[in-house]
Amino acid sequence: MHDIVILGGGSGGYACALRASQLGLSVVLIEQDKLGGTCLHRGCIPTKALLHAAEVADTAREGEHIGVHSTFNGIDMTKVNEYKDGVIGRLYKGLQGLVKSRDITYVEGSGKLVAPNAVEVNGQRYEGKNIVLATGSFARSIPGLEISGRIMTSDQALLMDYVPQSAIILGGGVIGVEFASVWKSFGVDVTIIEGLPTLVPAEDAAVSKAMERAYRKRGINFKTGVRFQSASQDDKSVTITLESGETVSADLLLVAVGRGPRTENLGYEDQGISMDRGFVLANERLATNVPGVFAVGDIVPGFQLAHRGFQQGMFVAEEIAGLAPATIDELGIPRVTYSEPEIASIGLTEAQAKEKYGDVEAYEYNLGGNGKSQILGTTGFIKLIRKKSDGIVVGVHMIGARVGELIGEAQLVYNWEGTAEDLAPLVHAHPTQNEAMGEAFMALAGKPLHAHA
Ligand SMILES: Cc1cc2nc3c(=O)[nH]c(=O)nc-3n(C[C@H](O)[C@H](O)[C@H](O)COP(=O)(O)OP(=O)(O)OC[C@H]3O[C@@H](n4cnc5c(N)ncnc54)[C@H](O)[C@@H]3O)c2cc1C
């Protein structure tokens, strides 16, 4: 009998295995495909490699504006893919080495929960005092919309060996706007279709609005508040019809309408685990209703993010080891959208903060006043939201080139329940974009430097 049997070797599962082995627990890690899961092979890493290639393309295009002779002569997808796959390959090798170096029993194969304390793989039973479910998620489609040919999800889009002339993206959330950003930089005519009233609808309203402005400026087409009805394809193009009767045609259709939990036929329900629409229900200590069975990552309702999976995986390992770790505040998990411009946020939006606390105050520091942002030629802002009662910062929302790199300080402020007065005395290096964060806190503390009061 092992201490822990983990089903799924993605961000959540492998983080749990690594931490548990560090703590001296005996661990079985079961993976049917590649160690590293969605994030490493079909998610975070490949998309960010494409986004970096896109940034380089934009830099080549824009060089002339700042006196650097450069021209954009097109994209060689074979080479872009080689670069992307090289990054994945090196990280994959490193991760495999890490798992091998620990005392972890790594099992290749498709597992099924056959008892509350046992998983079966290839006819062999692995028993654990604790079981961790970490089977992740898959790209969803819309009922009746079959993924084939020119209609694809991010899985197929990441394997494309050509740059299309035009693309429709169904869904203006994180994955949709990231692909739109890449493809636009690669020279594709992009149209995003979003059913909700704005792009990136989960973000603070000011950020969504700024994102729409930025995309309009980049020439990325989008239609919001419109409902998809149907799609048809032939050997030349794909055409979608909206509920209004309007049609849009392009070379391909990327379906980016969210990700569903991968939990079907894995024995979860049979073993009495409480589920909701395919998601595994877990309490704040990530325990399911069945004693000894935990769940981490995308199968647990909440933000579907790799670092949430890492944190939850490590939490469960520590919980099982009896370390009683502090629970994870879901809102304290940083969210970054790596498009151009980038979006980064933590905590509550202004609307959510108003609803929760009533009296809140928001301050927006415009990146126009920040030296480094001017040098980079980016616009955007850092928006801070604090409670009026005690000044605690309950939300930070940013948009602009590279602002994802600024989320570190924002997450400290939020998670340490800091105030503008705590942050204002801290010195921020000049000229950095991080300085804009310092300026925002100074302004909120009533002593703006490079900002109007
Ligand atoms: C296009 C895209 C871009 C993304 N970009 C980002 C980003 O920039 N930042 C970020 O934080 N997140 C990003 N994500 C989300 C991130 O990839 C997920 O949140 C993360 O991978 C979830 O980890 P997980 O361990 O829950 O699941 P997964 O990574 O999906 O891993 C689950 C693993 O379980 C295995 N498995 C499933 N069933 C079984 C079984 N029966 N037996 C054995 N093994 C099984 C699977 O093969 C898989 O390897 C992105 C996702 C996508 C699709």
Short mmCIF file of C-alpha atoms and ligand atoms in Angstrom, two decimals:
data_model
loop_
_atom_site.label_atom_id
_atom_site.label_comp_id
_atom_site.label_asym_id
_atom_site.label_seq_id
_atom_site.Cartn_x
_atom_site.Cartn_y
_atom_site.Cartn_z
CA MET A 1 0.00 0.00 0.00
CA HIS A 2 1.45 3.36 -1.08
CA ASP A 3 0.91 6.65 0.73
CA ILE A 4 -0.45 8.38 -2.39
CA VAL A 5 -1.65 7.23 -5.79
CA ILE A 6 -2.03 10.15 -8.21
CA LEU A 7 -4.13 9.81 -11.34
CA GLY A 8 -2.86 12.27 -13.99
CA GLY A 9 0.64 13.70 -14.50
CA GLY A 10 -0.21 17.29 -15.49
CA SER A 11 0.52 20.45 -13.49
CA GLY A 12 -1.59 19.38 -10.50
CA GLY A 13 -0.60 15.72 -10.45
CA TYR A 14 3.14 16.04 -10.93
CA ALA A 15 3.43 18.94 -8.46
CA CYS A 16 1.72 16.74 -5.89
CA ALA A 17 4.08 13.85 -6.67
CA LEU A 18 7.22 16.00 -6.40
CA ARG A 19 6.19 17.60 -3.10
CA ALA A 20 5.02 14.29 -1.63
CA SER A 21 8.30 12.59 -2.47
CA GLN A 22 10.17 15.51 -0.89
CA LEU A 23 8.17 14.84 2.26
CA GLY A 24 9.20 11.19 2.28
CA LEU A 25 5.85 9.76 1.19
CA SER A 26 5.69 6.78 -1.19
CA VAL A 27 4.08 7.93 -4.42
CA VAL A 28 2.62 6.37 -7.55
CA LEU A 29 2.08 8.78 -10.46
CA ILE A 30 -0.07 7.50 -13.32
CA GLU A 31 -0.08 9.21 -16.73
CA GLN A 32 -1.62 7.95 -19.95
CA ASP A 33 0.02 10.42 -22.28
CA LYS A 34 2.98 12.73 -21.59
CA LEU A 35 4.23 13.84 -18.20
CA GLY A 36 3.54 17.57 -17.94
CA GLY A 37 0.00 17.39 -19.28
CA THR A 38 -1.89 20.13 -21.08
CA CYS A 39 0.18 23.07 -19.89
CA LEU A 40 3.52 21.81 -21.13
CA HIS A 41 2.42 20.05 -24.32
CA ARG A 42 -0.79 21.72 -25.51
CA GLY A 43 -1.29 24.82 -23.40
CA CYS A 44 0.79 27.42 -21.61
CA ILE A 45 4.19 26.69 -23.08
CA PRO A 46 3.39 26.22 -26.80
CA THR A 47 1.03 29.21 -26.85
CA LYS A 48 3.57 31.44 -25.13
CA ALA A 49 6.26 30.33 -27.61
CA LEU A 50 3.93 31.34 -30.46
CA LEU A 51 3.20 34.63 -28.71
CA HIS A 52 6.92 35.31 -28.44
CA ALA A 53 7.35 34.60 -32.16
CA ALA A 54 4.46 37.02 -32.73
CA GLU A 55 6.19 39.69 -30.64
CA VAL A 56 9.36 39.26 -32.69
CA ALA A 57 7.32 39.63 -35.90
CA ASP A 58 5.82 42.87 -34.56
CA THR A 59 9.25 44.11 -33.53
CA ALA A 60 10.55 43.47 -37.05
CA ARG A 61 7.59 45.37 -38.48
CA GLU A 62 7.94 48.29 -36.12
CA GLY A 63 11.72 48.69 -36.25
CA GLU A 64 11.54 51.40 -38.90
CA HIS A 65 9.47 53.63 -36.60
CA ILE A 66 12.38 53.92 -34.20
CA GLY A 67 15.14 54.04 -36.78
CA VAL A 68 16.09 50.39 -36.90
CA HIS A 69 16.16 49.08 -40.47
CA SER A 70 14.07 45.94 -40.39
CA THR A 71 11.24 44.47 -42.39
CA PHE A 72 8.79 41.72 -41.72
CA ASN A 73 9.13 39.19 -44.50
CA GLY A 74 6.69 36.57 -43.34
CA ILE A 75 6.44 33.55 -41.10
CA ASP A 76 8.08 30.18 -41.65
CA MET A 77 5.78 27.94 -39.63
CA THR A 78 8.13 24.98 -39.87
CA LYS A 79 10.81 26.97 -38.08
CA VAL A 80 8.37 28.51 -35.62
CA ASN A 81 7.20 25.00 -34.74
CA GLU A 82 10.79 23.79 -34.40
CA TYR A 83 11.46 26.62 -31.96
CA LYS A 84 8.23 25.94 -30.03
CA ASP A 85 8.85 22.18 -29.93
CA GLY A 86 12.44 22.78 -28.85
CA VAL A 87 11.24 24.74 -25.83
CA ILE A 88 8.68 22.05 -24.96
CA GLY A 89 11.25 19.28 -25.51
CA ARG A 90 13.82 20.80 -23.16
CA LEU A 91 11.27 21.42 -20.42
CA TYR A 92 9.81 17.91 -20.90
CA LYS A 93 13.23 16.33 -20.58
CA GLY A 94 13.95 18.37 -17.46
CA LEU A 95 10.64 17.36 -15.89
CA GLN A 96 11.17 13.69 -16.70
CA GLY A 97 14.62 13.90 -15.12
CA LEU A 98 13.17 15.57 -12.03
CA VAL A 99 10.53 12.87 -11.54
CA LYS A 100 13.10 10.14 -12.17
CA SER A 101 15.46 11.64 -9.62
CA ARG A 102 12.82 11.33 -6.92
CA ASP A 103 11.51 8.20 -5.34
CA ILE A 104 8.32 8.18 -7.45
CA THR A 105 6.79 5.11 -9.07
CA TYR A 106 5.87 6.41 -12.52
CA VAL A 107 3.27 4.31 -14.32
CA GLU A 108 2.42 4.78 -18.00
CA GLY A 109 -1.15 3.94 -18.92
CA SER A 110 -4.78 4.87 -18.57
CA GLY A 111 -6.02 4.52 -15.01
CA LYS A 112 -9.45 4.04 -13.53
CA LEU A 113 -10.61 4.49 -9.95
CA VAL A 114 -11.85 0.99 -9.01
CA ALA A 115 -12.19 1.48 -5.24
CA PRO A 116 -11.97 4.53 -2.97
CA ASN A 117 -8.34 3.54 -2.33
CA ALA A 118 -7.30 1.92 -5.61
CA VAL A 119 -6.58 2.78 -9.24
CA GLU A 120 -6.26 0.13 -11.91
CA VAL A 121 -3.87 0.57 -14.84
CA ASN A 122 -3.22 -2.04 -17.53
CA GLY A 123 -4.85 -4.69 -15.36
CA GLN A 124 -2.69 -3.86 -12.37
CA ARG A 125 -4.09 -2.45 -9.15
CA TYR A 126 -2.31 0.33 -7.24
CA GLU A 127 -3.57 0.87 -3.73
CA GLY A 128 -3.02 4.07 -1.79
CA LYS A 129 -3.87 5.31 1.67
CA ASN A 130 -4.75 8.45 -0.28
CA ILE A 131 -5.83 8.98 -3.87
CA VAL A 132 -5.38 12.25 -5.77
CA LEU A 133 -7.51 12.79 -8.86
CA ALA A 134 -5.76 15.09 -11.34
CA THR A 135 -7.09 14.12 -14.76
CA GLY A 136 -7.33 17.67 -16.10
CA SER A 137 -9.46 19.06 -18.88
CA PHE A 138 -10.21 18.97 -22.59
CA ALA A 139 -11.18 21.60 -25.15
CA ARG A 140 -14.93 21.90 -25.28
CA SER A 141 -17.07 22.50 -28.33
CA ILE A 142 -20.66 23.62 -28.76
CA PRO A 143 -23.34 20.93 -29.13
CA GLY A 144 -23.62 20.11 -32.83
CA LEU A 145 -20.31 21.74 -33.74
CA GLU A 146 -18.02 18.92 -34.76
CA ILE A 147 -14.26 19.42 -34.53
CA SER A 148 -12.88 18.31 -37.89
CA GLY A 149 -11.08 19.72 -40.91
CA ARG A 150 -11.17 23.51 -40.83
CA ILE A 151 -12.98 23.55 -37.49
CA MET A 152 -10.47 23.07 -34.72
CA THR A 153 -9.63 23.63 -31.07
CA SER A 154 -6.36 24.86 -29.60
CA ASP A 155 -5.06 21.26 -29.77
CA GLN A 156 -5.08 21.25 -33.59
CA ALA A 157 -4.28 24.96 -33.94
CA LEU A 158 -0.99 24.42 -32.10
CA LEU A 159 0.05 21.79 -34.64
CA MET A 160 -0.66 23.81 -37.78
CA ASP A 161 2.19 23.90 -40.26
CA TYR A 162 0.92 26.90 -42.21
CA VAL A 163 -0.37 30.41 -41.56
CA PRO A 164 -3.97 30.81 -42.72
CA GLN A 165 -5.09 33.97 -44.50
CA SER A 166 -8.11 34.37 -42.29
CA ALA A 167 -9.52 32.87 -39.12
CA ILE A 168 -12.69 33.06 -37.07
CA ILE A 169 -12.28 32.55 -33.35
CA LEU A 170 -15.33 31.47 -31.41
CA GLY A 171 -14.83 32.79 -27.90
CA GLY A 172 -13.22 36.01 -26.71
CA GLY A 173 -11.81 34.63 -23.46
CA VAL A 174 -8.16 34.02 -22.62
CA ILE A 175 -7.40 31.33 -25.21
CA GLY A 176 -9.39 33.11 -27.92
CA VAL A 177 -7.70 36.47 -27.52
CA GLU A 178 -4.23 34.88 -27.25
CA PHE A 179 -4.67 33.07 -30.57
CA ALA A 180 -6.13 36.23 -32.11
CA SER A 181 -3.02 38.09 -31.01
CA VAL A 182 -0.62 35.51 -32.47
CA TRP A 183 -2.43 35.20 -35.76
CA LYS A 184 -2.84 38.95 -36.26
CA SER A 185 0.91 39.40 -35.73
CA PHE A 186 1.49 36.58 -38.24
CA GLY A 187 -0.60 38.51 -40.79
CA VAL A 188 -3.92 36.70 -40.49
CA ASP A 189 -7.26 38.47 -40.90
CA VAL A 190 -8.91 37.57 -37.57
CA THR A 191 -12.53 37.84 -36.41
CA ILE A 192 -13.50 36.98 -32.85
CA ILE A 193 -17.10 36.03 -32.07
CA GLU A 194 -18.09 36.44 -28.41
CA GLY A 195 -21.55 35.80 -26.98
CA LEU A 196 -21.11 38.03 -23.94
CA PRO A 197 -21.13 41.83 -24.28
CA THR A 198 -17.32 42.29 -24.17
CA LEU A 199 -14.02 40.62 -24.98
CA VAL A 200 -12.29 39.05 -21.93
CA PRO A 201 -15.59 39.26 -20.05
CA ALA A 202 -14.17 37.86 -16.81
CA GLU A 203 -11.91 40.90 -16.39
CA ASP A 204 -12.64 44.26 -14.77
CA ALA A 205 -14.91 46.28 -17.08
CA ALA A 206 -12.21 48.94 -17.62
CA VAL A 207 -9.76 46.27 -18.78
CA SER A 208 -12.27 44.69 -21.16
CA LYS A 209 -12.96 48.10 -22.67
CA ALA A 210 -9.25 48.89 -23.05
CA MET A 211 -8.68 45.48 -24.62
CA GLU A 212 -11.38 46.14 -27.20
CA ARG A 213 -9.81 49.52 -27.98
CA ALA A 214 -6.38 47.94 -28.38
CA TYR A 215 -7.69 45.13 -30.61
CA ARG A 216 -9.64 47.59 -32.74
CA LYS A 217 -6.41 49.57 -33.17
CA ARG A 218 -4.54 46.41 -34.14
CA GLY A 219 -7.18 45.66 -36.78
CA ILE A 220 -8.47 42.55 -35.03
CA ASN A 221 -12.16 42.26 -35.88
CA PHE A 222 -14.60 41.21 -33.21
CA LYS A 223 -18.32 40.91 -32.70
CA THR A 224 -19.56 40.81 -29.13
CA GLY A 225 -23.00 40.01 -27.72
CA VAL A 226 -23.71 37.82 -30.75
CA ARG A 227 -24.83 34.21 -30.67
CA PHE A 228 -23.33 31.50 -32.81
CA GLN A 229 -25.85 29.32 -34.61
CA SER A 230 -24.11 26.96 -37.00
CA ALA A 231 -21.02 26.32 -39.10
CA SER A 232 -20.39 24.62 -42.41
CA GLN A 233 -17.19 23.92 -44.29
CA ASP A 234 -16.00 22.82 -47.70
CA ASP A 235 -12.55 22.38 -49.19
CA LYS A 236 -12.01 26.13 -49.46
CA SER A 237 -13.43 27.76 -46.35
CA VAL A 238 -15.60 27.60 -43.29
CA THR A 239 -18.69 29.74 -42.85
CA ILE A 240 -20.44 30.43 -39.59
CA THR A 241 -23.96 31.73 -39.22
CA LEU A 242 -24.96 33.83 -36.24
CA GLU A 243 -28.42 33.79 -34.70
CA SER A 244 -29.03 37.17 -36.35
CA GLY A 245 -28.60 35.47 -39.74
CA GLU A 246 -25.28 37.22 -40.39
CA THR A 247 -22.54 35.01 -41.84
CA VAL A 248 -18.75 35.17 -41.55
CA SER A 249 -16.34 33.10 -43.66
CA ALA A 250 -12.66 32.33 -43.21
CA ASP A 251 -10.00 29.69 -43.83
CA LEU A 252 -10.59 28.16 -40.44
CA LEU A 253 -12.62 28.31 -37.27
CA LEU A 254 -10.97 28.04 -33.87
CA VAL A 255 -13.42 26.93 -31.20
CA ALA A 256 -12.26 28.47 -27.90
CA VAL A 257 -15.37 28.21 -25.75
CA GLY A 258 -13.78 26.84 -22.61
CA ARG A 259 -12.50 23.59 -21.21
CA GLY A 260 -14.45 20.74 -19.70
CA PRO A 261 -13.29 18.42 -16.91
CA ARG A 262 -11.81 15.08 -18.05
CA THR A 263 -13.69 12.84 -15.64
CA GLU A 264 -15.96 10.64 -17.75
CA ASN A 265 -15.77 6.87 -17.35
CA LEU A 266 -12.94 7.08 -14.84
CA GLY A 267 -14.92 5.45 -12.04
CA TYR A 268 -15.36 8.62 -10.03
CA GLU A 269 -19.16 8.49 -9.78
CA ASP A 270 -19.10 4.72 -9.28
CA GLN A 271 -16.99 5.23 -6.17
CA GLY A 272 -19.52 7.76 -4.83
CA ILE A 273 -17.56 10.95 -5.47
CA SER A 274 -19.76 14.05 -5.57
CA MET A 275 -19.65 15.70 -8.97
CA ASP A 276 -21.26 18.71 -10.59
CA ARG A 277 -21.57 18.78 -14.38
CA GLY A 278 -18.47 16.62 -14.66
CA PHE A 279 -16.37 18.62 -12.20
CA VAL A 280 -15.20 16.95 -9.01
CA LEU A 281 -16.45 18.74 -5.92
CA ALA A 282 -13.76 19.32 -3.32
CA ASN A 283 -13.80 21.37 -0.13
CA GLU A 284 -11.30 24.14 0.65
CA ARG A 285 -8.83 21.46 1.77
CA LEU A 286 -9.30 19.82 -1.65
CA ALA A 287 -10.85 16.71 -0.11
CA THR A 288 -13.77 15.09 -1.90
CA ASN A 289 -16.72 13.66 0.01
CA VAL A 290 -15.02 10.22 -0.06
CA PRO A 291 -12.46 9.96 2.76
CA GLY A 292 -8.87 9.74 1.50
CA VAL A 293 -9.72 10.96 -2.02
CA PHE A 294 -8.51 14.43 -3.04
CA ALA A 295 -8.84 16.38 -6.29
CA VAL A 296 -6.61 19.06 -7.83
CA GLY A 297 -6.33 21.16 -10.98
CA ASP A 298 -8.79 21.75 -13.80
CA ILE A 299 -11.25 19.07 -12.63
CA VAL A 300 -11.99 21.20 -9.54
CA PRO A 301 -14.31 24.17 -10.26
CA GLY A 302 -12.41 27.48 -10.37
CA PHE A 303 -9.71 29.15 -12.44
CA GLN A 304 -8.21 26.64 -14.87
CA LEU A 305 -4.60 27.70 -14.50
CA ALA A 306 -1.37 25.73 -14.29
CA HIS A 307 -0.02 27.54 -11.22
CA ARG A 308 -3.31 26.88 -9.42
CA GLY A 309 -2.75 23.19 -10.21
CA PHE A 310 0.84 23.38 -8.90
CA GLN A 311 -0.29 25.04 -5.68
CA GLN A 312 -3.18 22.65 -5.14
CA GLY A 313 -0.94 19.65 -5.83
CA MET A 314 1.64 20.80 -3.29
CA PHE A 315 -1.12 21.63 -0.82
CA VAL A 316 -2.55 18.12 -0.98
CA ALA A 317 0.89 16.53 -0.55
CA GLU A 318 1.45 18.64 2.57
CA GLU A 319 -2.06 17.94 3.84
CA ILE A 320 -1.50 14.20 3.52
CA ALA A 321 1.89 14.55 5.22
CA GLY A 322 0.08 16.17 8.15
CA LEU A 323 1.57 19.65 7.73
CA ALA A 324 -1.86 21.35 7.83
CA PRO A 325 -1.02 23.91 5.09
CA ALA A 326 -2.92 27.19 4.86
CA THR A 327 -5.87 27.02 2.47
CA ILE A 328 -5.50 28.63 -0.96
CA ASP A 329 -7.48 31.82 -1.60
CA GLU A 330 -8.86 31.32 -5.11
CA LEU A 331 -8.92 35.07 -5.70
CA GLY A 332 -5.28 35.31 -4.64
CA ILE A 333 -4.26 33.29 -7.71
CA PRO A 334 -2.77 35.61 -10.35
CA ARG A 335 -4.36 35.62 -13.82
CA VAL A 336 -2.41 36.63 -16.88
CA THR A 337 -3.53 36.80 -20.51
CA TYR A 338 -0.42 36.88 -22.70
CA SER A 339 -1.86 38.67 -25.71
CA GLU A 340 -0.59 42.00 -27.05
CA PRO A 341 -1.46 43.96 -24.99
CA GLU A 342 -1.17 41.71 -21.97
CA ILE A 343 -3.70 41.60 -19.17
CA ALA A 344 -2.87 40.74 -15.58
CA SER A 345 -5.17 40.70 -12.60
CA ILE A 346 -5.67 39.53 -9.06
CA GLY A 347 -8.48 39.78 -6.54
CA LEU A 348 -11.86 41.33 -7.20
CA THR A 349 -12.97 43.48 -10.11
CA GLU A 350 -14.38 46.87 -9.14
CA ALA A 351 -17.94 45.61 -9.63
CA GLN A 352 -17.30 42.51 -7.50
CA ALA A 353 -15.59 44.58 -4.80
CA LYS A 354 -18.55 46.99 -4.69
CA GLU A 355 -20.93 44.09 -4.35
CA LYS A 356 -18.88 42.49 -1.58
CA TYR A 357 -17.76 45.52 0.41
CA GLY A 358 -20.08 48.33 -0.65
CA ASP A 359 -17.75 51.27 -0.24
CA VAL A 360 -14.64 50.88 -2.38
CA GLU A 361 -12.28 53.26 -4.11
CA ALA A 362 -10.58 52.69 -7.45
CA TYR A 363 -7.53 54.42 -8.89
CA GLU A 364 -6.14 54.07 -12.41
CA TYR A 365 -2.51 54.93 -13.12
CA ASN A 366 -2.07 55.53 -16.83
CA LEU A 367 1.04 53.93 -18.35
CA GLY A 368 1.38 57.13 -20.43
CA GLY A 369 3.23 58.63 -17.45
CA ASN A 370 5.65 55.71 -17.17
CA GLY A 371 9.05 56.11 -18.84
CA LYS A 372 9.60 52.47 -19.76
CA SER A 373 6.10 52.12 -21.20
CA GLN A 374 6.75 55.18 -23.35
CA ILE A 375 10.03 53.62 -24.51
CA LEU A 376 8.20 50.42 -25.44
CA GLY A 377 5.44 52.43 -27.09
CA THR A 378 2.70 50.82 -25.06
CA THR A 379 -0.41 52.28 -23.52
CA GLY A 380 -2.60 50.92 -20.77
CA PHE A 381 -3.04 51.28 -17.04
CA ILE A 382 -2.77 49.79 -13.60
CA LYS A 383 -6.02 49.89 -11.69
CA LEU A 384 -6.06 49.49 -7.94
CA ILE A 385 -9.17 48.82 -5.89
CA ARG A 386 -9.24 49.24 -2.13
CA LYS A 387 -11.81 49.01 0.61
CA LYS A 388 -12.70 52.41 2.00
CA SER A 389 -13.12 51.05 5.51
CA ASP A 390 -9.54 49.93 6.12
CA GLY A 391 -7.68 50.73 2.89
CA ILE A 392 -6.84 47.10 2.13
CA VAL A 393 -6.20 46.50 -1.57
CA VAL A 394 -8.71 43.94 -2.84
CA GLY A 395 -8.00 44.06 -6.57
CA VAL A 396 -5.24 44.94 -9.03
CA HIS A 397 -5.97 45.00 -12.77
CA MET A 398 -3.50 45.82 -15.51
CA ILE A 399 -3.36 46.09 -19.27
CA GLY A 400 -0.40 46.99 -21.47
CA ALA A 401 2.64 45.35 -23.07
CA ARG A 402 4.47 43.03 -20.65
CA VAL A 403 2.27 43.80 -17.63
CA GLY A 404 2.11 40.06 -16.87
CA GLU A 405 5.57 40.49 -15.39
CA LEU A 406 4.14 42.97 -12.88
CA ILE A 407 1.71 40.54 -11.31
CA GLY A 408 4.24 39.39 -8.71
CA GLU A 409 4.06 42.54 -6.64
CA ALA A 410 0.31 42.80 -7.16
CA GLN A 411 -0.18 39.30 -5.78
CA LEU A 412 1.94 40.09 -2.72
CA VAL A 413 -0.11 43.17 -1.95
CA TYR A 414 -3.35 41.29 -2.38
CA ASN A 415 -2.35 38.16 -0.51
CA TRP A 416 -0.66 40.07 2.33
CA GLU A 417 -3.72 42.33 2.59
CA GLY A 418 -1.51 45.37 2.06
CA THR A 419 -2.56 49.00 1.79
CA ALA A 420 -1.32 51.80 -0.46
CA GLU A 421 0.41 53.25 2.61
CA ASP A 422 2.36 49.97 3.05
CA LEU A 423 3.52 50.05 -0.55
CA ALA A 424 4.10 53.74 -1.22
CA PRO A 425 7.39 53.94 0.75
CA LEU A 426 8.93 51.02 -1.16
CA VAL A 427 11.32 52.20 -3.88
CA HIS A 428 10.69 51.03 -7.44
CA ALA A 429 13.54 51.08 -9.97
CA HIS A 430 13.49 53.75 -12.66
CA PRO A 431 12.78 53.38 -15.52
CA THR A 432 10.87 50.11 -15.26
CA GLN A 433 7.26 49.31 -15.88
CA ASN A 434 7.20 48.09 -12.30
CA GLU A 435 7.68 51.71 -11.35
CA ALA A 436 4.13 52.30 -12.56
CA MET A 437 2.96 50.02 -9.77
CA GLY A 438 4.85 52.13 -7.24
CA GLU A 439 3.40 55.32 -8.74
CA ALA A 440 -0.11 53.88 -8.55
CA PHE A 441 0.30 53.08 -4.87
CA MET A 442 1.84 56.50 -4.18
CA ALA A 443 -1.09 58.20 -5.86
CA LEU A 444 -3.58 56.12 -3.92
CA ALA A 445 -1.73 57.00 -0.71
CA GLY A 446 -2.27 60.67 -1.56
CA LYS A 447 1.27 61.50 -2.73
CA PRO A 448 1.42 61.10 -6.50
CA LEU A 449 4.78 61.81 -8.14
CA HIS A 450 4.44 61.41 -11.92
CA ALA A 451 0.66 61.59 -11.86
CA HIS A 452 -2.06 64.15 -11.33
CA ALA A 453 -3.77 63.96 -7.98
C1 LIG B 1 -4.19 26.71 -25.18
C2 LIG B 1 -4.02 26.76 -23.69
C3 LIG B 1 -3.22 27.74 -23.12
C4 LIG B 1 -3.05 27.79 -21.74
N1 LIG B 1 -2.24 28.76 -21.23
C5 LIG B 1 -2.06 28.82 -19.89
C6 LIG B 1 -1.18 29.78 -19.34
O1 LIG B 1 -0.54 30.56 -20.05
N2 LIG B 1 -1.03 29.81 -18.00
C7 LIG B 1 -1.71 28.96 -17.17
O2 LIG B 1 -1.55 29.05 -15.96
N3 LIG B 1 -2.55 28.03 -17.68
C8 LIG B 1 -2.73 27.94 -19.00
N4 LIG B 1 -3.55 26.96 -19.52
C9 LIG B 1 -4.27 26.07 -18.58
C10 LIG B 1 -3.38 24.94 -18.06
O3 LIG B 1 -2.87 24.22 -19.14
C11 LIG B 1 -4.19 24.02 -17.15
O4 LIG B 1 -4.80 24.79 -16.13
C12 LIG B 1 -3.34 22.96 -16.50
O5 LIG B 1 -2.70 22.16 -17.46
C13 LIG B 1 -4.21 22.09 -15.58
O6 LIG B 1 -3.44 21.10 -14.97
P1 LIG B 1 -4.11 19.72 -14.56
O7 LIG B 1 -3.03 18.93 -13.88
O8 LIG B 1 -5.36 19.95 -13.83
O9 LIG B 1 -4.53 19.01 -15.91
P2 LIG B 1 -3.74 18.61 -17.22
O10 LIG B 1 -2.56 19.45 -17.44
O11 LIG B 1 -4.77 18.52 -18.29
O12 LIG B 1 -3.19 17.16 -16.88
C14 LIG B 1 -4.00 16.06 -16.68
C15 LIG B 1 -3.22 14.84 -17.08
O13 LIG B 1 -3.96 13.68 -16.71
C16 LIG B 1 -3.80 12.70 -17.71
N5 LIG B 1 -4.92 11.77 -17.62
C17 LIG B 1 -6.22 12.06 -17.83
N6 LIG B 1 -6.95 10.95 -17.64
C18 LIG B 1 -6.10 9.97 -17.30
C19 LIG B 1 -6.25 8.60 -16.99
N7 LIG B 1 -7.45 8.02 -16.98
N8 LIG B 1 -5.16 7.86 -16.71
C20 LIG B 1 -3.93 8.44 -16.72
N9 LIG B 1 -3.72 9.72 -17.01
C21 LIG B 1 -4.80 10.48 -17.30
C22 LIG B 1 -3.75 13.49 -19.00
O14 LIG B 1 -3.11 12.76 -20.04
C23 LIG B 1 -2.98 14.74 -18.57
O15 LIG B 1 -1.60 14.61 -18.82
C24 LIG B 1 -3.71 26.86 -20.90
C25 LIG B 1 -4.51 25.86 -21.46
C26 LIG B 1 -4.66 25.81 -22.84
C27 LIG B 1 -5.50 24.72 -23.43
#
